[in-house]
Short mmCIF file of C-alpha atoms and ligand atoms in Angstrom, two decimals:
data_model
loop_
_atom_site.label_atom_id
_atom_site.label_comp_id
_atom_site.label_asym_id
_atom_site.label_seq_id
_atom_site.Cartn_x
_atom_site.Cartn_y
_atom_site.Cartn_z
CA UNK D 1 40.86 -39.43 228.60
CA UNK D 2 44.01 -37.74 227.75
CA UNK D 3 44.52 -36.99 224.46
CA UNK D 4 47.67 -35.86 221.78
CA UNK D 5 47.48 -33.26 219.47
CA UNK D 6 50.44 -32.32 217.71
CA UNK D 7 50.77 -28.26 217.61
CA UNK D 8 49.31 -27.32 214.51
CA UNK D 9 48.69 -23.71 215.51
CA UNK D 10 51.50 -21.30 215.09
CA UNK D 11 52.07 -19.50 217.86
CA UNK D 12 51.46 -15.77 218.01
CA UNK D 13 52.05 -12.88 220.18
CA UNK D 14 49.69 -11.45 222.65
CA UNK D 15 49.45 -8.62 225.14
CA UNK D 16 47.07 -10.35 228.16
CA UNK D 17 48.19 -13.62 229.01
CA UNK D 18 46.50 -16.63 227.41
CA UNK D 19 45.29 -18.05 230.06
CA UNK D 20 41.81 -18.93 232.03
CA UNK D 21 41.76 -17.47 235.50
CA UNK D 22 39.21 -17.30 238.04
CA UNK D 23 40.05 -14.78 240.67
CA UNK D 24 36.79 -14.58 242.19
CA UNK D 25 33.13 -16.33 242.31
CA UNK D 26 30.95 -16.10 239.12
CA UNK D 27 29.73 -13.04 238.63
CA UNK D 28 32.49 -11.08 240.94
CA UNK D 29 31.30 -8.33 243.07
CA UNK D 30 31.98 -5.45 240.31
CA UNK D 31 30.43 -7.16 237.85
CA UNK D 32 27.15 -7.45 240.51
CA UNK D 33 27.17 -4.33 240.97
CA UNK D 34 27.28 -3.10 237.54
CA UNK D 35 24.29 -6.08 236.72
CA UNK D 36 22.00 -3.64 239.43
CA UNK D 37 22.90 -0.61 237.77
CA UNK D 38 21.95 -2.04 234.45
CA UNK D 39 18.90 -3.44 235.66
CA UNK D 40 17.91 -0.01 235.99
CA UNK D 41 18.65 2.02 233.07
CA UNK D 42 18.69 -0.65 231.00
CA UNK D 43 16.09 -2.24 228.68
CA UNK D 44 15.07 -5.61 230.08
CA UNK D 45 15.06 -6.89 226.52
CA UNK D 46 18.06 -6.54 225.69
CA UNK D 47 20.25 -9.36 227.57
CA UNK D 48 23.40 -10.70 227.79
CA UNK D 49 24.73 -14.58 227.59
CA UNK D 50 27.32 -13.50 230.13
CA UNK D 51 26.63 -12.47 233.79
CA UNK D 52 29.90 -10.74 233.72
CA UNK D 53 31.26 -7.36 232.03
CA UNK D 54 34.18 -6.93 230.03
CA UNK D 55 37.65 -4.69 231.40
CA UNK D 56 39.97 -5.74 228.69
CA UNK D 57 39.56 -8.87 225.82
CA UNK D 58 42.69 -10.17 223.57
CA UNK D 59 43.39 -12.96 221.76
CA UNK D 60 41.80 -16.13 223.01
CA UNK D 61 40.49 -14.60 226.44
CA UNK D 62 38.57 -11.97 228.00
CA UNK D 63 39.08 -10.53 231.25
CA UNK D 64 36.20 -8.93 233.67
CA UNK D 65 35.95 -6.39 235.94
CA UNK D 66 37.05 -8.35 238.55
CA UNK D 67 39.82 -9.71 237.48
CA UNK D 68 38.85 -13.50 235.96
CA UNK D 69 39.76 -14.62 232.57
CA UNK D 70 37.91 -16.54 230.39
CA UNK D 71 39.09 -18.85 226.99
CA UNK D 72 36.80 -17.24 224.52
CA UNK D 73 34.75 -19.72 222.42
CA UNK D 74 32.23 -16.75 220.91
CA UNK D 75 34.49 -13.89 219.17
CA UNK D 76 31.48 -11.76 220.61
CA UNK D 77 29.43 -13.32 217.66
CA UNK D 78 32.05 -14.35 215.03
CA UNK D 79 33.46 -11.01 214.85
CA UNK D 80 36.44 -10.91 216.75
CA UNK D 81 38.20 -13.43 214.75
CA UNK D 82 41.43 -11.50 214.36
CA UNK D 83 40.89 -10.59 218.59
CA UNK D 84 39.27 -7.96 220.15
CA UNK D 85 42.20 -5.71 220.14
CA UNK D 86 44.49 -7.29 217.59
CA UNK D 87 47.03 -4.48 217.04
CA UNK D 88 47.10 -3.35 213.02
CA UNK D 89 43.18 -2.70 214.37
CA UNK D 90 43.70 -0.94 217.50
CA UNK D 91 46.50 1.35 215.35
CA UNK D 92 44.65 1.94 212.01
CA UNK D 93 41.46 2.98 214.08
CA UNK D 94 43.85 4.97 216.38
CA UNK D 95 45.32 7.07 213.46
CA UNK D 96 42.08 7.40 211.40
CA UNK D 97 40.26 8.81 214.53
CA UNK D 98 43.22 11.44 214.39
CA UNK D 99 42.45 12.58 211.49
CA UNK D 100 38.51 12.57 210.86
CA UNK D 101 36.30 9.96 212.57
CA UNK D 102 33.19 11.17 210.27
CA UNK D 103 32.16 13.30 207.32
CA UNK D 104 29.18 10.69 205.71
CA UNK D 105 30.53 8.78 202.63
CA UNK D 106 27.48 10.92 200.74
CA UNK D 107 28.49 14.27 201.61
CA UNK D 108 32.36 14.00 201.46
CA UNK D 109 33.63 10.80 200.52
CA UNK D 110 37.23 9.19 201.76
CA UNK D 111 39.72 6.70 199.89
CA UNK D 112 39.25 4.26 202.87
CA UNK D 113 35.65 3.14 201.45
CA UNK D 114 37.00 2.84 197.91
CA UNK D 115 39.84 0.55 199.60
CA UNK D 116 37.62 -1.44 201.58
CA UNK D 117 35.64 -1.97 197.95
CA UNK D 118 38.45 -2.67 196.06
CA UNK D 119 39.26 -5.71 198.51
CA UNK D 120 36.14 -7.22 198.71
CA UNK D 121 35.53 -6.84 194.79
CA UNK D 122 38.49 -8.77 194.68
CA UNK D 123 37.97 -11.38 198.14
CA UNK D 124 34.31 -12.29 197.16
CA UNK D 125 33.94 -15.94 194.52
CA UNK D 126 33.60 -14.61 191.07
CA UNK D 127 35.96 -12.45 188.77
CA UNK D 128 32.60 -10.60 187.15
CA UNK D 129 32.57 -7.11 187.47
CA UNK D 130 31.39 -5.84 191.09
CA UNK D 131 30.43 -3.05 193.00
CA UNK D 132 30.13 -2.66 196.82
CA UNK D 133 28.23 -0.21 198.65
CA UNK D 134 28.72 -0.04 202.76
CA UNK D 135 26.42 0.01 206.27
CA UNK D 136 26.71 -0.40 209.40
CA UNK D 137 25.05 -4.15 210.61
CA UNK D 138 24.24 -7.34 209.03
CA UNK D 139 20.83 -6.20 209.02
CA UNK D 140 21.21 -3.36 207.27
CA UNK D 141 23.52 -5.17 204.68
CA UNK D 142 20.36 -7.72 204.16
CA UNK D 143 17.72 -5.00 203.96
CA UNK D 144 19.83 -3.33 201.10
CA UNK D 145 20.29 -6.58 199.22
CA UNK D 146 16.66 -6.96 198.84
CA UNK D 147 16.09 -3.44 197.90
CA UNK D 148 18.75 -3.57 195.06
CA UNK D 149 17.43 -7.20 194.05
CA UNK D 150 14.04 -6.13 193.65
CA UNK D 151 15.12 -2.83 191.83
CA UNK D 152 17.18 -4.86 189.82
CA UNK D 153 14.47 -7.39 188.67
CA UNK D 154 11.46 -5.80 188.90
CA UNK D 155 9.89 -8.49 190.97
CA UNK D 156 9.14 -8.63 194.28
CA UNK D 157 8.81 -12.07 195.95
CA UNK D 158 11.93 -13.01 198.60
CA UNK D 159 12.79 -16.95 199.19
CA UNK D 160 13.95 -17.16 202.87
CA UNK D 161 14.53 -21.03 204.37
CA UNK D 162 13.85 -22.45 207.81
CA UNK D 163 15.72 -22.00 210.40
CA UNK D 164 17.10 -18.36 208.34
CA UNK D 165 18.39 -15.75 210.91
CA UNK D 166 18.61 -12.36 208.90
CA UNK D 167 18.58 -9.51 211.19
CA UNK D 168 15.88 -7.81 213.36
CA UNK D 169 14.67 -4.81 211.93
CA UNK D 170 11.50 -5.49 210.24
CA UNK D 171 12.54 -6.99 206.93
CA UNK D 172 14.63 -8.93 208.36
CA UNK D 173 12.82 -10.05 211.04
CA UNK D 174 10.46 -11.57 208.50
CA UNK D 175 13.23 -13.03 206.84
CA UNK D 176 14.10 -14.72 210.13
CA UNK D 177 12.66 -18.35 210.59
CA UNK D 178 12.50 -18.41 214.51
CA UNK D 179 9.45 -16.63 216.52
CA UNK D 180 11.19 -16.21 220.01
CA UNK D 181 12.92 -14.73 220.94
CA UNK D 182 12.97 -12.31 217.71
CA UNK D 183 9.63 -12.04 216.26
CA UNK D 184 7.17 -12.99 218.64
CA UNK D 185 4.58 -9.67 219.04
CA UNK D 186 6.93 -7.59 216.96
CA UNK D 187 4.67 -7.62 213.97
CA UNK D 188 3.18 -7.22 210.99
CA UNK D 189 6.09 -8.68 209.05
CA UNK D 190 7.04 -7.08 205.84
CA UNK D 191 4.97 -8.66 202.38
CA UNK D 192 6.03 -11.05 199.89
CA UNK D 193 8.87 -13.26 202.19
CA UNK D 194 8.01 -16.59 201.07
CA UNK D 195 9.70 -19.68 203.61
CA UNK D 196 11.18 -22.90 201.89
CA UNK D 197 12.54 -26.32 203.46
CA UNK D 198 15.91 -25.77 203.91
CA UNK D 199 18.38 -29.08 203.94
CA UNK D 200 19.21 -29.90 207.29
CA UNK D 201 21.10 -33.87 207.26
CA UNK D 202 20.56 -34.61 210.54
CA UNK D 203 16.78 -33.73 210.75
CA UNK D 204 15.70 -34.88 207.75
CA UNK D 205 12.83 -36.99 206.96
CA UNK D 206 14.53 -39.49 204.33
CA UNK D 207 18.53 -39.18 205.74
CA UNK D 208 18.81 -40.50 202.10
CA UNK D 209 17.95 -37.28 200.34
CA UNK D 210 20.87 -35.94 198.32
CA UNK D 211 21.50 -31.80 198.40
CA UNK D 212 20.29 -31.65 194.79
CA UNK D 213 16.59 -33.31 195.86
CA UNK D 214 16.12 -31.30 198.78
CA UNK D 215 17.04 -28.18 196.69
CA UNK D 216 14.24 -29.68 194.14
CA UNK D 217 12.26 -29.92 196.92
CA UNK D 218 12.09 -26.38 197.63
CA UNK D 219 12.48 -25.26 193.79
CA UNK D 220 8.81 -27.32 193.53
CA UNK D 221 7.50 -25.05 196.17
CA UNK D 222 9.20 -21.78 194.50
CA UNK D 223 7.42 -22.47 191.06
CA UNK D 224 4.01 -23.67 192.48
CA UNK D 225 3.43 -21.53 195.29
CA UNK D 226 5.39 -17.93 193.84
CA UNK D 227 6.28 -18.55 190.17
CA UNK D 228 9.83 -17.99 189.21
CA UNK D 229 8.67 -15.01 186.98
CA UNK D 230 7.56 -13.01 190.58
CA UNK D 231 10.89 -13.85 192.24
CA UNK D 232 13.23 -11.58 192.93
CA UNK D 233 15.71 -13.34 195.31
CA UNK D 234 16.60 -16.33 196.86
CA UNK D 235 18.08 -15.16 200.50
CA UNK D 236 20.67 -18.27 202.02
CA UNK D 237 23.25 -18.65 204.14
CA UNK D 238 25.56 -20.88 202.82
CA UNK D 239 25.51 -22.34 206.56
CA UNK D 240 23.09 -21.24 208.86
CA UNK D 241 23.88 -19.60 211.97
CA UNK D 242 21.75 -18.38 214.61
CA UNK D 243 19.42 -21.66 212.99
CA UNK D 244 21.79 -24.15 214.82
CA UNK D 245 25.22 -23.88 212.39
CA UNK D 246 23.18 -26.09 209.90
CA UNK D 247 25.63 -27.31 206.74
CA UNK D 248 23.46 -28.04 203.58
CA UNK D 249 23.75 -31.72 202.07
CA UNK D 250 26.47 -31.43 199.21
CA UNK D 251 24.62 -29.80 195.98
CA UNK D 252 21.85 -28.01 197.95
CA UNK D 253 23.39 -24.53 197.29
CA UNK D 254 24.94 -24.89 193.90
CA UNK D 255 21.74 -26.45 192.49
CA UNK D 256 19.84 -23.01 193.86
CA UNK D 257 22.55 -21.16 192.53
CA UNK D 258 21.84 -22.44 189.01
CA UNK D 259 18.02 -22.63 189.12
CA UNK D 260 18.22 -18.81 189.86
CA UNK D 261 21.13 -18.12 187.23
CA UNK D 262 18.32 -19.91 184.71
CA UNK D 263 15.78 -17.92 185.87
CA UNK D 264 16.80 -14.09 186.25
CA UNK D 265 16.29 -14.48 190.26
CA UNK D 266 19.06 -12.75 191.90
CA UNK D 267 21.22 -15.22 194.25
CA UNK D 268 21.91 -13.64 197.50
CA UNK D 269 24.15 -15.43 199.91
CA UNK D 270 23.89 -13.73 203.84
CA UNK D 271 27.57 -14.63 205.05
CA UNK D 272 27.13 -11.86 207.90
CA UNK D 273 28.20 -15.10 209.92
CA UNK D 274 30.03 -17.37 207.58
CA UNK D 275 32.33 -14.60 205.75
CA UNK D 276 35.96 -14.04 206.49
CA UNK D 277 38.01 -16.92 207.11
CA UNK D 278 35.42 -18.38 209.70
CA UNK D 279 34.90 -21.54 207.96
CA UNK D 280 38.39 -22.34 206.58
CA UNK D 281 37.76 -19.93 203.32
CA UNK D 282 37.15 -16.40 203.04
CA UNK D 283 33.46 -16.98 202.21
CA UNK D 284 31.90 -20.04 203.06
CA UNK D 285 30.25 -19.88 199.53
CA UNK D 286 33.70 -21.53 197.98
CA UNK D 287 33.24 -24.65 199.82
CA UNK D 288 31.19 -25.80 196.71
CA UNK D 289 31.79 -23.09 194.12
CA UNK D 290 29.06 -21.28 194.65
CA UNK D 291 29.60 -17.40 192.97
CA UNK D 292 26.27 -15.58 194.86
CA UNK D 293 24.88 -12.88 192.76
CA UNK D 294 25.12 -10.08 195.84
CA UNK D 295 26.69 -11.25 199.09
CA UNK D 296 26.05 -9.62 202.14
CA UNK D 297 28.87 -9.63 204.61
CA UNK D 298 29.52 -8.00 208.44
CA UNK D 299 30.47 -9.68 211.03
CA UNK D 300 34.15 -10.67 210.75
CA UNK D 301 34.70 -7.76 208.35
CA UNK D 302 36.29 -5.22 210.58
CA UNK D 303 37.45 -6.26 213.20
CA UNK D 304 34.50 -5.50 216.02
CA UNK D 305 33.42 -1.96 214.36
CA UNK D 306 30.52 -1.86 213.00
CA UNK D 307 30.52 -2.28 209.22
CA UNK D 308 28.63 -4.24 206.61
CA UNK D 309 28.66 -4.60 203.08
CA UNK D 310 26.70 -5.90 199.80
CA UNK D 311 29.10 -6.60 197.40
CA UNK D 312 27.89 -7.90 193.96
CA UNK D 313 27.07 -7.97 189.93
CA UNK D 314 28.37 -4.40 188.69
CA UNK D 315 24.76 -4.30 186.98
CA UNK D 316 22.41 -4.97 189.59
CA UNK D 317 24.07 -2.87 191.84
CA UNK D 318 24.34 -0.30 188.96
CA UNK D 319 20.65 -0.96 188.16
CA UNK D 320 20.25 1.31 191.52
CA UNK D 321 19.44 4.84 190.55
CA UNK D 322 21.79 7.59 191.83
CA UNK D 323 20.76 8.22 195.88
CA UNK D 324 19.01 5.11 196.49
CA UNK D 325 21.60 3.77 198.33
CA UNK D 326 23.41 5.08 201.45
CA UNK D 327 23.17 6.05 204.93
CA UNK D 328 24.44 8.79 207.45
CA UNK D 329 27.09 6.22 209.21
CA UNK D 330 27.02 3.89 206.47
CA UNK D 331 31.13 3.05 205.50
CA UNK D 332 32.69 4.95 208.70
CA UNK D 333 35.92 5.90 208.00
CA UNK D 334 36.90 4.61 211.41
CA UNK D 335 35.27 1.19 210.43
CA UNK D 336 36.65 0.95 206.98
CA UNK D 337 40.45 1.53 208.31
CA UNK D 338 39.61 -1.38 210.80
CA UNK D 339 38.22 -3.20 207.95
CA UNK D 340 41.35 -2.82 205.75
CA UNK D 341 43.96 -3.89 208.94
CA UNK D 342 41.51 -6.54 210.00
CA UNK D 343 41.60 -7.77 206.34
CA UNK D 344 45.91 -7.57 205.86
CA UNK D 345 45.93 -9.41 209.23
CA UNK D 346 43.68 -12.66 207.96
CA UNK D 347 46.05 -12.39 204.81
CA UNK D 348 49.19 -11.98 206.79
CA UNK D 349 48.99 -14.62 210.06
CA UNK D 350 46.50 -17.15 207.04
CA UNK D 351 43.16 -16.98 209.00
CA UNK D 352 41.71 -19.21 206.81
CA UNK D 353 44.58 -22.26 206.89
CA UNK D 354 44.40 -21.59 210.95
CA UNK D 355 40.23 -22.35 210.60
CA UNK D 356 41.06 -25.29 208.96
CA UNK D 357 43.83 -26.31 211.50
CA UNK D 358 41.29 -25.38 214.45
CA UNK D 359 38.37 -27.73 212.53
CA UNK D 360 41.23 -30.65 212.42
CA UNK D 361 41.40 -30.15 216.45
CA UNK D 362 38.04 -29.60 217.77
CA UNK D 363 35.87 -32.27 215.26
CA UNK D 364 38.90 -34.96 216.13
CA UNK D 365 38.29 -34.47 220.37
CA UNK D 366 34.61 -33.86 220.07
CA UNK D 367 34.15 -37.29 217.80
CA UNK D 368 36.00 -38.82 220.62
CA UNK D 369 33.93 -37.37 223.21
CA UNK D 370 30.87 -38.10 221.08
CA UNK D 371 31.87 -41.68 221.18
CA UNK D 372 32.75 -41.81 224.56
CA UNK D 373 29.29 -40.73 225.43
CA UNK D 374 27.73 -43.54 223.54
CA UNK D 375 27.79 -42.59 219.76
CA UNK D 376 24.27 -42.93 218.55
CA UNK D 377 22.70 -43.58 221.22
CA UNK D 378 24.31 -40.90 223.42
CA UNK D 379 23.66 -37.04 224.12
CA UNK D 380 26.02 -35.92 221.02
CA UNK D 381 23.31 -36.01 218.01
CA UNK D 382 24.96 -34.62 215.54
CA UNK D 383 28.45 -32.66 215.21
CA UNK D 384 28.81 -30.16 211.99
CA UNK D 385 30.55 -26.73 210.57
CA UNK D 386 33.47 -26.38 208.81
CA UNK D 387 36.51 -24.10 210.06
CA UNK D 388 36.13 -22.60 213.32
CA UNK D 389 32.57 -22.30 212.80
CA UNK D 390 31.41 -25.70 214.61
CA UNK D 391 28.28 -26.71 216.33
CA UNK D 392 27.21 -29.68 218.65
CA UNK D 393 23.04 -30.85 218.69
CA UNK D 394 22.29 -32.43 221.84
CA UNK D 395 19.44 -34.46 222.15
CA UNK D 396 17.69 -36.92 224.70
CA UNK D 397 20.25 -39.84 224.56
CA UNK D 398 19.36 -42.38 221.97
CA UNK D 399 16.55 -40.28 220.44
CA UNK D 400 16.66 -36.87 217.90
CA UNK D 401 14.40 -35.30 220.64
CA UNK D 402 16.05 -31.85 221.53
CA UNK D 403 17.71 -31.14 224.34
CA UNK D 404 17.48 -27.61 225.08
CA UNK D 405 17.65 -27.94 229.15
CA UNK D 406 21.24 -29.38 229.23
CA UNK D 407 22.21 -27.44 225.98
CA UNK D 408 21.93 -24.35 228.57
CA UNK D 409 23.02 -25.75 231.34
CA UNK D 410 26.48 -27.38 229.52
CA UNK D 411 27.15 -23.70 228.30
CA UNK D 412 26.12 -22.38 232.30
CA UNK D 413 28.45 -24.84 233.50
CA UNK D 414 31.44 -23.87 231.44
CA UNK D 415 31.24 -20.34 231.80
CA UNK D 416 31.10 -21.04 235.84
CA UNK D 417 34.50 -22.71 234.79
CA UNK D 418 36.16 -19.67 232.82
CA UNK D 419 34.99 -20.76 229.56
CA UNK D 420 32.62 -18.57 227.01
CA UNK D 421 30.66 -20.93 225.09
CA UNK D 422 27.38 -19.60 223.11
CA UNK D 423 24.34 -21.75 222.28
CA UNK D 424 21.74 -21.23 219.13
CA UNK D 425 19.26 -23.68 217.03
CA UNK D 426 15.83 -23.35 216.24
CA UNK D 427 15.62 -25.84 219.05
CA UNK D 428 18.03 -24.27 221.38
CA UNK D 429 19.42 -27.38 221.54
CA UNK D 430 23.06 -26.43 219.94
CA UNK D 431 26.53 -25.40 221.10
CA UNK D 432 28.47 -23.51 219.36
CA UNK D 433 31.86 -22.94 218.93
CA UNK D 434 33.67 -19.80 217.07
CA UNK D 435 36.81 -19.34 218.72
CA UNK D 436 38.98 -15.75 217.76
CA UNK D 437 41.02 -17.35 215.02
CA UNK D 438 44.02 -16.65 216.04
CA UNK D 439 43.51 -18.08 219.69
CA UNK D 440 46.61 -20.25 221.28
CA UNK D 441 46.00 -23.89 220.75
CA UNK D 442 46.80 -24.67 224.46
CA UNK D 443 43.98 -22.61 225.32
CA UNK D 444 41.41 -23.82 222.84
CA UNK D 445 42.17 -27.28 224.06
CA UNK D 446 41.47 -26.22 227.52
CA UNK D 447 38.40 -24.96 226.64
CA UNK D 448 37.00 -27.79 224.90
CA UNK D 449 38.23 -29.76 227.80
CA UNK D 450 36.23 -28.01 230.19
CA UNK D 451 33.07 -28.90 227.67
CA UNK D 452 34.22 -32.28 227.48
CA UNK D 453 33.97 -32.43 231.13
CA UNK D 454 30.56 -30.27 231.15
CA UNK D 455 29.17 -32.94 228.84
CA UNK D 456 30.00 -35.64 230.85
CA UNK D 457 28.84 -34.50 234.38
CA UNK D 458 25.67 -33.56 232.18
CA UNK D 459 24.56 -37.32 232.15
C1 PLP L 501 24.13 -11.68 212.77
C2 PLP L 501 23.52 -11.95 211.45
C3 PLP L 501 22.75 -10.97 210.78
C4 PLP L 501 22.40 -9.65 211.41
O1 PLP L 501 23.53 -8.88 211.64
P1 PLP L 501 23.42 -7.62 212.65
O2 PLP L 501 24.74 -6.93 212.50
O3 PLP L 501 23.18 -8.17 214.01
O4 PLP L 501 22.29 -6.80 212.16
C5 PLP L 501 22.29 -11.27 209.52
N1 PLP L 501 22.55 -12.45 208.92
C6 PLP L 501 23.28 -13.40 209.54
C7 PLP L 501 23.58 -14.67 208.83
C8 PLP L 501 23.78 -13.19 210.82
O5 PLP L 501 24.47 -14.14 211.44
#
């Protein structure tokens, strides 16, 4: 099938060459070797999607220690999504670690934390008065959200939805829907995390149900089984991630919003994964005017270093008494000067207009595909996300029955091809796609061609 796209990418400068190259077999001899000396000093939990390690990563590809290249469809996670070395990043961090690279925000603080503030006071939906404080991981960021929400309200009860991913320290781990591979044997879980139905269009019972009925659907369960009085938070993410890139019917999220607002609970969105031009906005949160009472934010935020934030209503936050809030790393000066170039670079090269163009490419050639394969009745179930933050759910062809077995092996096949694709779902039955955003369009079409072709020999 060939297709046309007209270029709707600009181009931009890069310092590796755009383009997939295998040099050797899949994993290469140095990247074997390094897999046996892992194998032995490191932790067999802790594994990777990739049998191959990285030398060098910009742009749209990565390149391993043996030379190959691969078109990078992960951003390492939807982090990378100015590149993993984009260079306002690679210089701000370079001059900051000149000067200091520590001195803990609570001992001796640093403008860069202020400035970091200052933008996402004035980034994040609302024009209410905000405050920010800074940490190190998504998890973190959660964990603090629900302390200052609880603080805040008195109340204690957190509203977490099916198919949530919120981190895996223990809190969050609770928070998280899915047993395996995060929870399983790694409890007790943390009190007073209460699950609701979350909407989910493609899996739902009656496809007719609206956003506003399935968010009445879990406001029934709030009231009945907590009591809106004992509630403290409601914990979403505007679209799911690690849950299989799930997209809310229209008026799911905004009717939540307002039942909190009504009700004193404290509206938390978790855009650790959706923040920061991902899905065509800077949070995902705008795509239906949702203004979250605290939003907690990481991923895309700086640029790879680690840093997370809560950023919300000046008087929750406030509501926080003085030392109940920080952390020895938390708001690395290091981090928040990648943070601020990683920020003017999204601004400067429009992140969020180049999420939208990359949507406009990848849903029109995976529709195609889709239809291709047989429509309904083909592998292609259902095809969602907005921006650059898209997801196919394979099933058994002409059924809703995950498909976990050729979800892996599609992503197995295109990484044996030069291509980094990532899976998730609470099924494991999803591909997903979060491209750097500011990879070459010749090279994102490449990529998805070599999933096209994955899908098909998949039959
Ligand atoms: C990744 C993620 C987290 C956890 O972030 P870490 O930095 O891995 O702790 C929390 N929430 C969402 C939505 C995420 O995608």
């Amino acid at each position: 099938m060939s297709l046309t796209v007209s270029p709707s990418l600009p181009a931009l400068e890069s310092r590796l060459p755009q383009r997939r190259e295998l040099a050797t077999e899949i994993p290469g001899p140095a990247s074997r070797e390094l897999q046996e000396r892992r194998a032995a000093v490191v932790a067999a939990g802790a594994v990777s999607s990739m049998p191959v390690y990285a030398a060098d990563a910009d742009g749209g590809v990565i390149r391993d220690v043996d030379g190959n290249s691969f078109i990078d469809l992960g951003s390492g996670i939807a982090v990378t999504s100015v590149g993993a070395s984009a260079p306002a990043v690679a210089a701000a961090v370079q001059d900051q670690v000149g000067h200091f690279t520590h001195t803990c925000f609570m001992v001796t603080p640093y403008e860069g934390y202020i400035q970091v503030a200052e933008e996402l006071a004035r980034l994040t939906p609302g024009d209410h008065a905000k405050r920010t404080v800074l940490f190190n991981s998504g998890a973190e960021a959660v964990e603090n959200a629900v302390k200052i929400a609880r603080l805040a309200t008195g109340r204690q009860a957190v509203v977490a939805f099916d198919h949530a991913y919120h981190g895996r320290t223990n809190l969050t781990m609770g928070l998280t829907a899915k047993t395996m591979p995060y929870k399983s044997n790694f409890g007790p879980f943390a009190p007073e995390v209460y699950r609701m139905p979350m909407s989910y269009p493609y899996r739902e019972e009656n496809p007719e149900l609206t956003g506003p009925e399935a968010a009445r659907r879990a406001i029934t369960q709030i009231e009945k089984q907590i009591g809106a009085d004992s509630t403290a938070a409601i914990l979403i993410e505007p679209i799911q991630g690690e849950g299989g890139f799930i997209v809310p019917a229209e008026g799911f999220l905004p009717t939540l919003a307002a039942w909190a607002r009504e009700n004193g609970v404290v509206f938390i969105a978790d855009e650790v994964q959706s923040g920061f031009c991902r899905t065509g906005a800077w949070f995902a949160s705008e795509h239906e005017g949702v203004v979250p009472d605290l939003i907690t934010m990481a991923k895309g935020l700086a640029g790879g270093m680690p840093l997370s934030a809560v950023t919300g209503r000046a008087e929750l936050l406030d509501a926080v008494h003085a030392g109940g809030l920080g952390g020895t790393y938390g708001g690395n000066p290091v981090a928040c000067a990648a943070a601020l170039a990683t920020l003017e670079t999204m601004r400067e090269l429009d992140l969020a207009g180049r999420a939208q163009a990359i949507e406009d490419i990848v849903l029109a050639r995976l529709r195609a595909l889709a239809e291709e394969l047989g429509g309904a009745q083909g592998p292609i179930g259902d095809i969602r996300g907005r921006g650059a933050m898209l997801a196919l759910e394979l099933v058994k062809p002409g059924t809703t029955e995950p498909d976990p077995e050729t979800t892996k092996a599609v992503a197995a096949a295109c990484l044996a091809q030069g291509v980094l694709i990532l899976t998730c779902g609470t099924y494991g039955n999803v591909i997903r796609l979060l491209p750097p955003l500011v990879i070459d369009e010749r090279l994102l079409n490449e990529g998805l061609e070599v999933l096209e072709d994955a899908l098909r020999a998949s039959r």
